[in-house]
Amino acid sequence: MLLEVENLNIHFKSDRSKNPIHAVRDLSFSVKQGEMLGVVGESGSGKSITNLALMGLLPDSSLVTAKKAEFNGHNLLSLKDKQWQKIRGREVAMIFQDPMTALNPFLSVQFQMVETIKAHMDISKKDAIDKSIELLSLVGIPSPKDRLKAYPFELSGGMAQRVMIAMAISTNPKLLIADEPTTALDVTIQKQILDLIKMLQERQNMAVVLVTHDLGVVSQYSERLQVMYAGEVVESGPTKDLISHPEHPYTHALLGSRPGALVDNLRRVPKTILPSIPGIVPSFNERPIGCQFSPRCEFVTPECQRSPIPIFESEPAHREYRCIHPIEHVVIK
Ligand SMILES: Nc1ncnc2c1ncn2[C@@H]1O[C@H](COP(=O)(O)OP(=O)(O)OP(=O)(O)O)[C@@H](O)[C@H]1O
Ligand code: SF4
Ligand SMILES: [Mg+2]
């Protein structure tokens, strides 16, 4: 395994309460070399802070603990700043939703790319420029030599995201974390960027963690899928299997909330098919004792509300779900 995380917990100190906020709870997952893991969940479910915690980028007000958080032989939670400098941006790279916030508007693309490449590789400025041109061409930027001279504000959103991707892959990272990489872009450009990330994943045998709100996106691009809700993984497994036979009512509801979803093909069809899931994610000080999804779940029973729900496994499909009344498998024809 390239990345292995077991029982990750993230707490934040809070001015408003004596007890710290428990934002991510007992999260376990792994990523193999060369595979794409899709992570999906509503806003506030803990997708971004999980990645930031693993990259050592959370503020000092946070407390991150884990039974295991290992990436490529490094124990991520014990790394010192100097050790991080060798790993972050080199072995693992991140791209974010808005490329404009990550690029410096006052510095040319060339300056920023050359700086990034030279920070991680012992090469001359000329070679770094040549490599930048090669990378811009690889990510589909026309006239890369001219574009290198441009400033970020002269680029469209899609072009700026391509520059970010070129910078992220410049050191041949083993893992790319893409946190909502296309949310700020229009639909046609979204597809181009996701196709580009997929092409690079396959070409460079790079692992990718693709975070998105959009189940449709991950179903097309990722090999495995992890569904998060209120700081917990509620379901995970091979993407195709999970999408066609969701076990957790939250995944089922998410699928049902997609336009044109095949809800009628699932045996336990909700009584009312709504365009979105009713209710909201519970706030930190109102977390239920039992299942976190219980206030919104139409299959809830008193048993669901009594105590925290453990994770159940179903073999041989390598499926996991946090639900005591999973939706039974049906074959979608
Ligand atoms: N510095 C912080 N201090 C306290 N709470 C925080 C801090 N950063 C994040 N949180 C809380 O942690 C929770 C998870 O946030 P996170 O940004 O990971 O959500 P997300 O799943 O990425 O959502 P989105 O889809 O909107 O990006 C949120 O409820 C957020 O308010
Ligand atoms: S444990 Fe109960 S409340 Fe939670 S998702 Fe399953 S059926 Fe719904
Ligand atoms: Mg986020």
XYZ file of C-alpha atoms and ligand atoms in Angstrom:
373
model
C 0.000 0.000 0.000
C 1.192 3.502 -0.791
C -0.959 5.279 1.788
C -2.424 3.541 4.823
C -4.553 5.339 7.364
C -6.063 3.659 10.405
C -8.331 5.279 12.973
C -7.559 8.888 12.088
C -9.165 11.404 14.450
C -9.118 15.185 14.065
C -10.112 17.542 16.877
C -10.191 21.344 16.857
C -9.989 23.595 19.902
C -13.072 25.761 20.081
C -13.702 29.181 21.703
C -17.362 28.321 22.051
C -17.117 25.101 24.020
C -14.843 23.549 26.622
C -14.661 20.311 24.689
C -12.734 20.248 21.429
C -14.687 19.693 18.225
C -14.361 16.109 17.017
C -14.405 16.780 13.263
C -13.143 13.457 11.838
C -13.744 10.166 13.626
C -11.948 6.857 13.337
C -11.322 7.169 9.641
C -9.493 4.276 7.977
C -8.609 3.940 4.314
C -5.770 3.016 2.007
C -4.564 3.882 -1.498
C -2.552 1.583 -3.749
C 0.122 2.791 -6.131
C -1.404 3.839 -9.454
C -5.069 3.719 -8.385
C -7.636 6.487 -8.139
C -9.671 6.702 -4.943
C -12.776 8.871 -5.175
C -13.925 10.621 -1.999
C -17.448 11.982 -1.982
C -19.651 13.588 0.650
C -21.668 16.684 1.449
C -20.052 19.940 2.465
C -18.513 19.769 5.948
C -18.131 15.977 5.957
C -14.363 16.242 6.569
C -12.949 15.542 3.096
C -10.530 18.478 2.974
C -9.358 18.415 6.584
C -8.509 14.723 6.240
C -6.143 15.522 3.357
C -4.752 18.609 5.078
C -4.129 16.584 8.257
C -2.242 13.938 6.320
C -0.160 16.664 4.645
C 0.640 18.278 8.003
C -1.156 21.457 6.901
C -3.809 21.903 9.588
C -3.543 24.902 11.951
C -2.106 24.604 15.473
C -5.634 24.607 16.894
C -6.003 21.045 15.612
C -5.091 17.737 17.211
C -4.519 14.858 14.809
C -4.116 11.288 16.049
C -4.108 7.926 14.284
C -3.243 4.313 14.941
C -1.419 4.446 11.623
C -0.822 7.143 8.990
C 1.858 5.832 6.697
C 2.763 7.098 3.246
C 5.480 5.393 1.214
C 7.260 4.265 4.381
C 6.944 7.621 6.207
C 4.982 7.973 9.420
C 3.111 11.156 8.487
C 2.221 12.202 12.010
C 5.785 12.245 13.284
C 7.497 14.189 10.475
C 9.428 17.354 11.296
C 9.163 20.474 9.067
C 12.468 19.680 7.340
C 11.348 16.144 6.503
C 8.025 17.494 5.201
C 9.888 19.753 2.761
C 11.321 16.659 1.102
C 7.969 14.888 0.818
C 5.351 17.576 0.234
C 5.438 18.705 -3.385
C 7.859 15.933 -4.248
C 6.444 12.524 -3.296
C 2.940 13.841 -2.783
C 1.350 16.863 -4.455
C -1.986 18.611 -3.991
C -4.214 20.607 -6.295
C -7.123 22.644 -5.031
C -10.475 23.960 -6.178
C -9.313 27.439 -7.105
C -5.975 27.552 -8.939
C -5.893 31.345 -8.687
C -5.488 31.196 -4.915
C -2.525 28.830 -5.252
C -0.751 30.771 -8.019
C 0.930 34.093 -7.200
C -0.700 36.733 -9.457
C 2.452 38.914 -9.472
C 4.851 36.253 -10.737
C 4.994 34.794 -14.240
C 4.109 31.153 -14.864
C 7.753 30.578 -15.802
C 9.050 31.985 -12.528
C 6.649 29.887 -10.471
C 7.228 26.668 -12.411
C 11.010 27.033 -12.462
C 11.057 27.804 -8.710
C 8.953 24.718 -7.962
C 11.057 22.424 -10.142
C 14.372 23.781 -8.842
C 13.208 23.468 -5.228
C 12.918 19.712 -5.689
C 15.452 18.869 -8.381
C 19.089 19.635 -8.791
C 18.895 21.034 -12.344
C 19.951 24.246 -14.126
C 17.532 27.093 -14.820
C 17.655 26.309 -18.548
C 16.745 22.662 -17.964
C 13.967 23.726 -15.586
C 12.568 26.023 -18.327
C 12.727 23.197 -20.874
C 10.996 20.873 -18.410
C 8.303 23.520 -17.787
C 7.615 23.772 -21.534
C 7.430 19.987 -21.781
C 5.013 19.822 -18.830
C 2.757 22.603 -20.172
C 2.584 20.753 -23.454
C 1.773 17.470 -21.629
C -1.178 19.092 -19.828
C -2.535 20.388 -23.135
C -1.544 24.058 -23.084
C -1.184 25.378 -26.639
C 1.981 27.405 -27.475
C 3.583 26.438 -24.145
C 6.692 28.548 -24.757
C 4.595 31.735 -25.014
C 2.290 30.729 -22.129
C 5.288 30.361 -19.868
C 5.776 34.144 -20.021
C 2.150 34.813 -19.007
C 0.951 35.970 -15.586
C -1.805 33.942 -13.866
C -4.454 36.684 -14.405
C -3.904 36.323 -18.148
C -5.004 32.674 -18.032
C -8.560 31.300 -18.084
C -9.663 29.178 -15.078
C -9.150 25.974 -17.054
C -5.670 27.045 -18.218
C -4.680 28.063 -14.673
C -5.798 24.652 -13.366
C -3.699 22.993 -16.103
C -0.680 25.051 -14.947
C -1.331 23.920 -11.350
C -1.498 20.295 -12.491
C 1.723 20.722 -14.507
C 3.432 22.103 -11.384
C 2.002 19.346 -9.192
C 3.254 16.544 -11.438
C 6.615 18.190 -12.198
C 8.371 16.061 -9.570
C 6.661 12.785 -10.601
C 4.808 12.444 -7.282
C 3.634 9.006 -6.228
C 0.379 10.496 -4.968
C -1.698 13.419 -6.218
C -4.449 14.738 -3.973
C -6.987 16.632 -6.063
C -9.463 18.429 -3.787
C -12.461 19.530 -5.864
C -10.142 20.318 -8.784
C -12.935 21.254 -11.177
C -15.647 22.821 -9.024
C -14.711 26.350 -10.137
C -14.753 25.423 -13.834
C -17.551 25.118 -16.375
C -18.823 21.679 -17.349
C -16.871 21.176 -20.611
C -13.600 22.270 -19.018
C -14.350 20.054 -15.971
C -14.381 16.981 -18.183
C -11.144 17.996 -19.920
C -9.344 18.467 -16.588
C -10.622 15.166 -15.180
C -9.637 13.353 -18.390
C -6.193 14.951 -18.044
C -5.803 13.792 -14.416
C -6.892 10.268 -15.434
C -4.415 10.240 -18.335
C -1.575 11.336 -16.029
C -2.563 8.773 -13.379
C -2.279 5.982 -15.936
C 0.792 7.335 -17.726
C 2.836 8.011 -14.579
C 1.376 5.110 -12.529
C 0.503 7.803 -9.987
C -2.069 7.273 -7.241
C -4.804 9.922 -7.098
C -7.230 10.868 -4.340
C -10.042 12.705 -6.116
C -12.303 14.647 -3.750
C -15.629 15.829 -5.096
C -19.263 16.548 -4.252
C -20.247 14.836 -7.462
C -20.974 11.126 -7.388
C -21.306 11.192 -11.186
C -17.697 12.389 -11.526
C -16.167 9.758 -9.257
C -18.248 6.989 -10.764
C -16.611 7.670 -14.132
C -13.038 8.180 -13.013
C -12.191 6.336 -9.789
C -11.534 2.642 -9.256
C -12.564 2.736 -5.601
C -14.908 5.033 -3.756
C -15.215 6.286 -0.205
C -18.396 8.015 0.944
C -18.078 10.386 3.911
C -20.756 11.743 6.190
C -20.332 13.952 9.281
C -16.627 13.148 9.713
C -16.955 9.398 9.185
C -16.581 6.998 6.285
C -20.042 5.502 5.891
C -19.348 3.297 2.897
C -16.414 2.246 0.727
C -15.645 -0.266 -1.984
C -15.019 -0.755 -5.712
C -16.762 2.171 -7.456
C -18.899 0.260 -9.975
C -20.145 -2.210 -7.379
C -20.849 0.504 -4.832
C -22.719 2.736 -7.289
C -24.867 -0.086 -8.627
C -25.553 -1.638 -5.196
C -25.255 1.002 -2.467
C -25.491 -0.556 0.996
C -25.706 2.594 3.096
C -28.925 4.634 3.007
C -26.851 7.849 2.702
C -25.148 6.617 -0.483
C -28.547 5.447 -1.694
C -29.967 8.911 -1.007
C -26.978 10.611 -2.670
C -27.563 8.516 -5.765
C -31.233 9.354 -5.590
C -30.417 13.059 -5.378
C -28.561 12.961 -8.682
C -30.649 14.150 -11.618
C -31.942 11.168 -13.600
C -30.762 8.659 -10.982
C -31.918 5.069 -11.253
C -33.613 5.014 -7.858
C -36.459 2.865 -9.143
C -34.036 0.054 -9.852
C -33.228 -0.327 -6.172
C -35.498 -2.693 -4.321
C -36.081 -0.502 -1.297
C -37.298 2.580 -3.141
C -37.821 5.589 -0.873
C -41.440 6.474 -0.279
C -40.777 9.932 -1.649
C -38.102 10.613 -4.198
C -36.802 14.069 -3.453
C -34.355 16.098 -5.535
C -32.065 16.446 -2.506
C -31.613 14.682 0.817
C -33.939 16.209 3.409
C -32.340 17.645 6.535
C -28.809 18.825 7.190
C -25.578 17.326 8.524
C -25.769 17.560 12.363
C -23.641 20.317 13.885
C -20.721 19.332 16.123
C -22.596 19.962 19.381
C -25.702 18.115 18.226
C -24.134 14.879 17.073
C -26.429 11.876 17.660
C -25.169 9.145 20.026
C -25.939 6.439 17.504
C -25.798 6.571 13.719
C -24.831 10.040 12.484
C -27.249 9.747 9.584
C -30.186 8.627 11.788
C -31.998 12.041 11.890
C -32.223 11.963 8.086
C -32.529 8.248 7.438
C -35.882 6.902 6.354
C -34.942 3.377 7.428
C -34.052 4.388 11.014
C -35.072 2.111 13.914
C -34.595 2.664 17.677
C -31.593 0.307 17.519
C -29.796 2.770 15.185
C -30.000 5.507 17.815
C -28.650 3.563 20.797
C -24.865 3.477 20.253
C -22.225 4.276 17.596
C -22.511 2.082 14.518
C -19.472 -0.072 13.759
C -18.178 -0.813 10.282
C -19.388 -4.033 8.646
C -17.508 -5.797 5.881
C -18.905 -7.763 2.996
C -16.617 -10.198 1.268
C -15.500 -10.983 -1.388
C -16.472 -7.596 -2.863
C -14.250 -5.662 -0.393
C -17.192 -3.541 0.619
C -17.488 -1.773 3.972
C -20.463 0.105 5.376
C -21.477 1.700 8.657
C -25.100 0.640 8.876
C -27.047 -2.039 10.743
C -29.843 -2.212 8.138
C -27.901 -2.179 4.861
C -29.805 -2.067 1.622
C -29.867 -5.543 0.165
C -28.113 -6.291 -3.069
C -30.184 -6.278 -6.223
C -28.976 -6.679 -9.772
C -29.630 -3.630 -11.909
C -30.525 -4.707 -15.426
N -9.633 25.346 11.578
C -10.800 24.800 11.897
N -11.308 24.958 13.145
C -12.489 24.378 13.480
N -13.227 23.636 12.658
C -12.779 23.459 11.408
C -11.529 24.016 10.949
N -11.336 23.646 9.664
C -12.422 22.895 9.326
N -13.275 22.791 10.369
C -14.556 22.061 10.363
O -14.335 20.717 9.961
C -15.460 20.261 9.197
C -14.990 19.546 7.962
O -14.460 20.522 7.071
P -13.918 20.174 5.621
O -13.372 21.449 5.080
O -13.018 19.015 5.668
O -15.236 19.762 4.854
P -15.384 19.242 3.356
O -15.974 17.876 3.419
O -14.095 19.399 2.637
O -16.472 20.245 2.808
P -16.569 20.976 1.368
O -17.221 19.952 0.482
O -17.445 22.143 1.633
O -15.194 21.345 0.920
C -16.317 21.480 8.865
O -17.512 21.405 9.584
C -15.485 22.652 9.294
O -16.257 23.662 9.842
S -27.766 2.497 10.899
Fe -29.968 2.901 10.826
S -30.163 5.147 10.767
Fe -28.042 4.614 10.230
S -28.027 4.545 8.034
Fe -28.371 2.451 8.756
S -30.617 2.270 8.793
Fe -30.168 4.434 8.666
Mg -13.434 20.643 1.088
